[in-house]
mmCIF file of C-alpha atoms in Angstrom:
data_model
loop_
_atom_site.group_PDB
_atom_site.id
_atom_site.type_symbol
_atom_site.label_atom_id
_atom_site.label_comp_id
_atom_site.label_asym_id
_atom_site.label_seq_id
_atom_site.Cartn_x
_atom_site.Cartn_y
_atom_site.Cartn_z
ATOM 1 C CA MET D 1 3.193 -8.883 28.275
ATOM 2 C CA ALA D 2 2.194 -6.324 29.883
ATOM 3 C CA ARG D 3 -0.906 -6.892 32.816
ATOM 4 C CA LYS D 4 -4.453 -7.104 30.774
ATOM 5 C CA SER D 5 -5.611 -5.011 34.055
ATOM 6 C CA ILE D 6 -3.564 -2.055 32.905
ATOM 7 C CA LYS D 7 -5.729 1.317 32.646
ATOM 8 C CA ILE D 8 -5.537 3.676 29.569
ATOM 9 C CA LYS D 9 -7.038 6.629 28.967
ATOM 10 C CA LYS D 10 -8.884 7.693 25.856
ATOM 11 C CA TYR D 11 -9.329 10.605 23.857
ATOM 12 C CA SER D 12 -12.892 11.142 25.339
ATOM 13 C CA GLY D 13 -11.066 11.111 28.608
ATOM 14 C CA GLU D 14 -12.372 7.814 29.554
ATOM 15 C CA GLU D 15 -10.327 4.967 31.360
ATOM 16 C CA VAL D 16 -10.453 2.119 30.080
ATOM 17 C CA ASP D 17 -8.487 -1.759 30.403
ATOM 18 C CA PHE D 18 -5.797 -1.938 27.991
ATOM 19 C CA SER D 19 -6.771 -5.070 25.412
ATOM 20 C CA ILE D 20 -3.782 -6.507 24.000
ATOM 21 C CA ASP D 21 -6.408 -7.953 21.542
ATOM 22 C CA LYS D 22 -7.590 -4.971 19.788
ATOM 23 C CA LEU D 23 -4.346 -3.637 19.484
ATOM 24 C CA ARG D 24 -3.642 -6.939 17.788
ATOM 25 C CA ALA D 25 -6.896 -6.624 16.039
ATOM 26 C CA SER D 26 -5.724 -3.087 14.342
ATOM 27 C CA LEU D 27 -1.737 -3.700 13.390
ATOM 28 C CA LEU D 28 -2.787 -7.224 11.709
ATOM 29 C CA CYS D 29 -5.362 -4.753 9.435
ATOM 30 C CA SER D 30 -2.404 -3.405 8.640
ATOM 31 C CA GLY D 31 -1.457 -5.836 6.297
ATOM 32 C CA ALA D 32 1.959 -6.663 8.698
ATOM 33 C CA SER D 33 2.639 -10.335 9.407
ATOM 34 C CA GLU D 34 1.482 -11.991 12.578
ATOM 35 C CA GLU D 35 5.701 -12.272 13.600
ATOM 36 C CA ASP D 36 5.807 -8.540 12.864
ATOM 37 C CA VAL D 37 2.585 -7.532 15.034
ATOM 38 C CA SER D 38 3.929 -10.103 17.445
ATOM 39 C CA HIS D 39 7.233 -8.047 17.973
ATOM 40 C CA ILE D 40 5.774 -4.873 17.910
ATOM 41 C CA ILE D 41 2.968 -5.588 20.574
ATOM 42 C CA GLN D 42 5.800 -6.746 22.793
ATOM 43 C CA ILE D 43 7.466 -3.567 22.652
ATOM 44 C CA VAL D 44 4.719 -1.304 23.348
ATOM 45 C CA CYS D 45 3.478 -3.242 26.396
ATOM 46 C CA ASP D 46 7.064 -3.436 28.020
ATOM 47 C CA GLU D 47 6.338 0.469 27.369
ATOM 48 C CA LEU D 48 3.015 0.771 28.819
ATOM 49 C CA TYR D 49 2.152 2.763 32.071
ATOM 50 C CA GLU D 50 -0.832 2.894 34.441
ATOM 51 C CA GLY D 51 -2.988 6.002 32.769
ATOM 52 C CA ILE D 52 -0.978 5.893 29.314
ATOM 53 C CA SER D 53 -3.022 7.578 26.694
ATOM 54 C CA THR D 54 -4.460 5.915 23.797
ATOM 55 C CA LYS D 55 -2.740 8.804 21.446
ATOM 56 C CA GLU D 56 0.559 7.497 22.669
ATOM 57 C CA ILE D 57 -0.068 3.852 22.042
ATOM 58 C CA PHE D 58 -1.197 4.982 18.657
ATOM 59 C CA ASN D 59 1.883 7.062 17.714
ATOM 60 C CA ARG D 60 4.512 4.077 19.126
ATOM 61 C CA ALA D 61 2.555 0.970 17.060
ATOM 62 C CA PHE D 62 2.271 3.430 14.108
ATOM 63 C CA THR D 63 6.197 4.547 14.420
ATOM 64 C CA LEU D 64 6.922 0.881 14.332
ATOM 65 C CA LEU D 65 4.702 -0.261 11.505
ATOM 66 C CA LYS D 66 6.418 2.323 9.250
ATOM 67 C CA LYS D 67 9.700 1.200 9.788
ATOM 68 C CA LYS D 68 8.654 -2.270 8.903
ATOM 69 C CA LYS D 69 7.177 -1.038 5.884
ATOM 70 C CA SER D 70 5.133 2.595 4.865
ATOM 71 C CA VAL D 71 2.256 0.920 3.630
ATOM 72 C CA PHE D 72 1.251 -0.349 6.987
ATOM 73 C CA ALA D 73 1.200 2.223 8.596
ATOM 74 C CA SER D 74 -0.954 3.983 6.382
ATOM 75 C CA LYS D 75 -3.538 1.822 6.626
ATOM 76 C CA TYR D 76 -3.515 1.581 10.026
ATOM 77 C CA LYS D 77 -3.848 5.453 10.252
ATOM 78 C CA LEU D 78 -6.608 5.334 8.275
ATOM 79 C CA LYS D 79 -9.390 6.754 11.123
ATOM 80 C CA LYS D 80 -6.594 9.860 11.880
ATOM 81 C CA ALA D 81 -6.437 10.330 8.218
ATOM 82 C CA ILE D 82 -9.958 10.865 7.982
ATOM 83 C CA TYR D 83 -9.781 13.699 10.527
ATOM 84 C CA GLU D 84 -6.745 14.947 8.874
ATOM 85 C CA LEU D 85 -9.263 15.578 5.891
ATOM 86 C CA GLY D 86 -10.416 18.896 8.325
ATOM 87 C CA PRO D 87 -10.278 21.477 9.864
ATOM 88 C CA THR D 88 -13.496 22.901 7.679
ATOM 89 C CA GLY D 89 -14.839 19.640 6.518
ATOM 90 C CA PHE D 90 -14.955 20.727 2.904
ATOM 91 C CA PRO D 91 -12.113 18.190 1.645
ATOM 92 C CA PHE D 92 -14.461 15.726 3.996
ATOM 93 C CA GLU D 93 -17.647 16.551 1.808
ATOM 94 C CA ARG D 94 -15.521 15.887 -1.404
ATOM 95 C CA PHE D 95 -13.901 12.548 -0.223
ATOM 96 C CA ILE D 96 -17.539 10.870 0.177
ATOM 97 C CA GLY D 97 -18.301 11.905 -3.038
ATOM 98 C CA GLN D 98 -15.405 10.094 -4.261
ATOM 99 C CA VAL D 99 -16.569 7.461 -2.220
ATOM 100 C CA PHE D 100 -20.229 7.487 -4.343
ATOM 101 C CA LYS D 101 -18.522 8.324 -7.780
ATOM 102 C CA HIS D 102 -16.743 5.345 -7.627
ATOM 103 C CA SER D 103 -19.782 3.531 -6.617
ATOM 104 C CA GLY D 104 -21.406 4.306 -9.950
ATOM 105 C CA PHE D 105 -22.482 7.130 -9.242
ATOM 106 C CA ASP D 106 -22.516 11.162 -10.484
ATOM 107 C CA ILE D 107 -21.995 13.129 -7.834
ATOM 108 C CA GLU D 108 -22.318 17.056 -7.291
ATOM 109 C CA VAL D 109 -20.822 18.474 -4.090
ATOM 110 C CA GLY D 110 -21.877 21.575 -2.400
ATOM 111 C CA VAL D 111 -26.094 22.241 -4.064
ATOM 112 C CA VAL D 112 -28.126 24.748 -3.207
ATOM 113 C CA VAL D 113 -31.467 23.262 -3.823
ATOM 114 C CA ASN D 114 -34.912 24.404 -3.492
ATOM 115 C CA GLY D 115 -36.921 23.019 -1.261
ATOM 116 C CA LYS D 116 -40.771 23.369 -0.329
ATOM 117 C CA CYS D 117 -40.478 26.305 2.109
ATOM 118 C CA VAL D 118 -36.994 27.416 1.555
ATOM 119 C CA GLN D 119 -33.433 26.537 0.199
ATOM 120 C CA HIS D 120 -31.143 24.173 1.410
ATOM 121 C CA GLU D 121 -27.108 23.660 0.798
ATOM 122 C CA VAL D 122 -26.874 19.573 0.179
ATOM 123 C CA ASP D 123 -23.557 18.539 0.837
ATOM 124 C CA VAL D 124 -23.246 15.829 -1.694
ATOM 125 C CA ILE D 125 -26.219 14.766 -4.806
ATOM 126 C CA ALA D 126 -25.150 10.875 -5.550
ATOM 127 C CA SER D 127 -27.077 10.360 -9.252
ATOM 128 C CA SER D 128 -27.857 7.116 -10.796
ATOM 129 C CA GLU D 129 -30.660 6.720 -13.470
ATOM 130 C CA THR D 130 -33.273 5.478 -10.936
ATOM 131 C CA GLN D 131 -31.950 6.861 -7.608
ATOM 132 C CA THR D 132 -30.852 9.973 -5.872
ATOM 133 C CA LEU D 133 -29.246 10.036 -2.580
ATOM 134 C CA TYR D 134 -28.890 13.730 -0.195
ATOM 135 C CA ILE D 135 -26.324 13.409 1.700
ATOM 136 C CA GLU D 136 -25.827 15.718 4.399
ATOM 137 C CA CYS D 137 -21.516 15.027 5.961
ATOM 138 C CA LYS D 138 -21.204 15.860 9.629
ATOM 139 C CA PHE D 139 -17.212 16.375 10.147
ATOM 140 C CA HIS D 140 -15.747 16.217 13.409
ATOM 141 C CA LYS D 141 -12.597 17.121 13.531
ATOM 142 C CA GLU D 142 -12.323 16.178 17.492
ATOM 143 C CA LYS D 143 -12.227 12.819 18.686
ATOM 144 C CA GLY D 144 -14.788 11.552 20.704
ATOM 145 C CA ASN D 145 -17.449 14.473 19.439
ATOM 146 C CA ASN D 146 -20.238 11.861 18.259
ATOM 147 C CA CYS D 147 -23.549 12.310 16.394
ATOM 148 C CA ASN D 148 -26.804 12.887 18.612
ATOM 149 C CA VAL D 149 -29.703 12.722 18.151
ATOM 150 C CA LYS D 150 -30.459 16.197 17.060
ATOM 151 C CA VAL D 151 -28.825 15.536 13.624
ATOM 152 C CA PRO D 152 -31.048 13.397 11.993
ATOM 153 C CA LEU D 153 -33.479 14.825 12.911
ATOM 154 C CA TYR D 154 -32.496 18.158 11.807
ATOM 155 C CA ILE D 155 -31.763 16.525 8.413
ATOM 156 C CA HIS D 156 -35.133 14.702 8.273
ATOM 157 C CA ALA D 157 -36.364 17.996 8.217
ATOM 158 C CA ARG D 158 -35.077 19.413 5.685
ATOM 159 C CA TYR D 159 -34.433 16.570 3.503
ATOM 160 C CA ASN D 160 -38.760 16.343 3.536
ATOM 161 C CA ASP D 161 -38.458 20.258 2.612
ATOM 162 C CA ILE D 162 -36.835 18.529 -0.838
ATOM 163 C CA VAL D 163 -38.847 15.651 -1.396
ATOM 164 C CA ALA D 164 -41.670 18.128 -0.964
ATOM 165 C CA ALA D 165 -40.606 20.604 -3.690
ATOM 166 C CA THR D 166 -39.129 17.546 -6.452
ATOM 167 C CA LYS D 167 -41.532 14.772 -6.123
ATOM 168 C CA THR D 168 -43.718 15.408 -8.899
ATOM 169 C CA LYS D 169 -40.474 16.063 -10.762
ATOM 170 C CA THR D 170 -39.298 13.210 -11.410
ATOM 171 C CA SER D 171 -39.891 9.375 -11.608
ATOM 172 C CA LYS D 172 -36.771 8.301 -9.572
ATOM 173 C CA SER D 173 -36.715 7.209 -5.931
ATOM 174 C CA THR D 174 -34.861 9.527 -3.083
ATOM 175 C CA GLU D 175 -33.201 8.769 -0.240
ATOM 176 C CA GLY D 176 -32.058 11.302 2.637
ATOM 177 C CA TRP D 177 -28.331 10.158 3.666
ATOM 178 C CA VAL D 178 -26.377 11.263 6.931
ATOM 179 C CA ILE D 179 -22.542 10.836 7.012
ATOM 180 C CA THR D 180 -19.641 11.035 9.842
ATOM 181 C CA ASN D 181 -16.628 10.307 10.145
ATOM 182 C CA THR D 182 -17.089 9.456 13.993
ATOM 183 C CA ARG D 183 -20.008 7.725 15.740
ATOM 184 C CA PHE D 184 -23.646 8.046 16.124
ATOM 185 C CA THR D 185 -25.483 7.181 19.485
ATOM 186 C CA LYS D 186 -28.111 4.974 19.781
ATOM 187 C CA ASP D 187 -30.466 7.560 19.831
ATOM 188 C CA ALA D 188 -29.533 8.643 16.774
ATOM 189 C CA ILE D 189 -29.325 5.277 15.056
ATOM 190 C CA ASP D 190 -32.926 4.486 16.189
ATOM 191 C CA TYR D 191 -34.396 7.345 14.950
ATOM 192 C CA GLY D 192 -32.595 7.362 12.050
ATOM 193 C CA THR D 193 -33.832 3.816 11.416
ATOM 194 C CA CYS D 194 -37.056 4.846 12.371
ATOM 195 C CA ALA D 195 -36.951 7.637 9.903
ATOM 196 C CA GLY D 196 -35.960 5.997 6.839
ATOM 197 C CA LEU D 197 -32.736 7.872 7.204
ATOM 198 C CA ALA D 198 -29.173 5.721 5.591
ATOM 199 C CA LEU D 199 -26.836 6.683 8.062
ATOM 200 C CA LEU D 200 -22.857 5.823 7.384
ATOM 201 C CA SER D 201 -20.022 6.600 10.040
ATOM 202 C CA TRP D 202 -16.609 4.971 10.926
ATOM 203 C CA ASP D 203 -17.955 1.262 12.068
ATOM 204 C CA TYR D 204 -21.929 1.563 11.049
ATOM 205 C CA PRO D 205 -23.973 -0.099 9.818
ATOM 206 C CA LYS D 206 -21.372 -2.882 11.025
ATOM 207 C CA GLY D 207 -19.075 -4.081 8.947
ATOM 208 C CA LYS D 208 -20.861 -1.928 6.288
ATOM 209 C CA GLY D 209 -18.856 1.101 7.639
ATOM 210 C CA LEU D 210 -16.962 3.686 6.120
ATOM 211 C CA LYS D 211 -13.837 1.884 7.282
ATOM 212 C CA GLU D 212 -15.022 -1.733 5.621
ATOM 213 C CA GLN D 213 -16.002 0.578 2.574
ATOM 214 C CA ILE D 214 -12.597 2.151 1.914
ATOM 215 C CA GLU D 215 -10.717 -0.810 2.224
ATOM 216 C CA ALA D 216 -12.611 -2.744 0.502
ATOM 217 C CA LEU D 217 -12.906 -0.035 -3.066
ATOM 218 C CA GLY D 218 -9.247 0.775 -1.717
ATOM 219 C CA LEU D 219 -10.456 4.907 -1.885
ATOM 220 C CA TYR D 220 -7.555 5.937 0.866
ATOM 221 C CA PRO D 221 -7.777 9.839 1.727
ATOM 222 C CA ILE D 222 -4.417 11.043 0.456
ATOM 223 C CA THR D 223 -3.656 11.709 4.217
ATOM 224 C CA VAL D 224 -3.256 8.568 4.773
ATOM 225 C CA SER D 225 0.683 8.696 2.848
ATOM 226 C CA THR D 226 3.364 8.849 5.220
ATOM 227 C CA LEU D 227 5.754 9.519 2.165
ATOM 228 C CA LEU D 228 3.652 13.181 1.778
ATOM 229 C CA THR D 229 4.241 15.694 4.231
ATOM 230 C CA LYS D 230 2.023 18.228 5.604
ATOM 231 C CA ARG D 231 2.080 20.813 3.221
ATOM 232 C CA GLU D 232 2.494 18.051 0.235
ATOM 233 C CA LYS D 233 -1.078 17.280 1.281
ATOM 234 C CA ASN D 234 -2.899 20.369 1.935
ATOM 235 C CA PHE D 235 -1.226 21.475 -1.845
ATOM 236 C CA LEU D 236 -2.980 18.266 -3.106
ATOM 237 C CA LEU D 237 -6.320 19.234 -1.443
ATOM 238 C CA SER D 238 -6.550 22.502 -2.238
ATOM 239 C CA ARG D 239 -6.275 21.116 -5.944
ATOM 240 C CA ASP D 240 -9.083 18.509 -5.272
ATOM 241 C CA ILE D 241 -6.988 15.832 -4.818
ATOM 242 C CA VAL D 242 -8.594 13.642 -2.250
ATOM 243 C CA LEU D 243 -8.161 9.747 -2.609
ATOM 244 C CA CYS D 244 -4.918 8.607 -3.223
ATOM 245 C CA LYS D 245 -6.313 7.005 -6.945
ATOM 246 C CA GLN D 246 -6.818 10.236 -7.911
ATOM 247 C CA LEU D 247 -3.298 11.016 -7.712
ATOM 248 C CA LEU D 248 -2.115 7.613 -9.646
ATOM 249 C CA GLY D 249 -4.593 9.720 -12.643
ATOM 250 C CA ASP D 250 -2.694 13.116 -11.859
ATOM 251 C CA SER D 251 0.632 12.531 -10.620
ATOM 252 C CA PHE D 252 1.912 15.730 -12.637
ATOM 253 C CA TYR D 253 0.870 17.321 -9.495
ATOM 254 C CA LEU D 254 4.066 16.205 -7.558
ATOM 255 C CA ASP D 255 6.553 17.729 -10.383
ATOM 256 C CA HIS D 256 4.574 21.164 -9.327
ATOM 257 C CA LEU D 257 5.600 20.550 -5.415
ATOM 258 C CA GLY D 258 9.154 19.906 -6.862
ATOM 259 C CA ILE D 259 9.265 16.683 -5.795
ATOM 260 C CA SER D 260 11.990 15.009 -7.577
ATOM 261 C CA GLU D 261 11.787 11.165 -10.033
ATOM 262 C CA THR D 262 13.105 9.242 -7.250
ATOM 263 C CA ARG D 263 10.834 10.584 -4.163
ATOM 264 C CA LYS D 264 8.313 10.847 -6.727
ATOM 265 C CA SER D 265 8.584 6.761 -8.052
ATOM 266 C CA LYS D 266 8.829 5.712 -4.268
ATOM 267 C CA ILE D 267 5.404 7.278 -3.599
ATOM 268 C CA LEU D 268 3.301 6.026 -6.368
ATOM 269 C CA LYS D 269 4.891 2.456 -5.596
ATOM 270 C CA ASP D 270 3.526 3.324 -2.129
ATOM 271 C CA ILE D 271 0.206 4.479 -3.348
ATOM 272 C CA GLN D 272 -0.041 1.235 -6.028
ATOM 273 C CA PHE D 273 0.646 -0.968 -3.643
ATOM 274 C CA LEU D 274 -2.139 0.643 -0.284
ATOM 275 C CA CYS D 275 -4.616 0.703 -3.224
ATOM 276 C CA ASN D 276 -4.205 -2.814 -4.854
ATOM 277 C CA VAL D 277 -3.441 -1.211 -8.165
ATOM 278 C CA SER D 278 -1.819 -2.756 -10.803
ATOM 279 C CA GLU D 279 1.131 -0.294 -12.678
#
């Protein structure tokens, strides 16, 4: 195995000690066996050198996982797949909308509502019989760009203006949400918690972050697929297919792409396995 003290470079440019345990944990989350994971770790560690980037380590592990099983590679690249919903952020808003829809809410995406003082465009409004959630999605296309305290400060002011205009018109409870594909700074979490905003990021709240919700509900973005090309994914996103599960119900889009029956069958079986959906 490689020396544990070897330095690797993160996306932010920060140098940290390489951790075999972190690599092992991320590989096991893909569903690969202990034996396969140990084999991949041995190969990756043999190729490490001082100052290697986390991107290079990820790409090597991803390639090795894909050789084992494409579904393992899809799960392993989940975080990267969320970034691939960019660059505009609108597909991320639709993705978040689908997450809430599959959690039992009625959703609207990109809605203009009147506040007490001014109009506001709300990224996602999720409604149930008793509750309305006003959700702002902060998408970052570059890793390392975390949400600082200015984001919840701004969203809180907008939320208060909306609530001031609607509180006499409905008996439903309301919540303001801020959701990001990256992370919140400590000040952002402290302010959001104090102000009563609901915060959701890749790994916050601990154990209930975006990663855990996606995995628990099987709501993988279409961009995780290792069997679809970038062009094919962009076509599906342009048709509002943002979840792998959606493609199972609208598989005719693969016919529009001219995909052969053999390849179509392989793609759909891969997605069924990934999302734990019975045929």
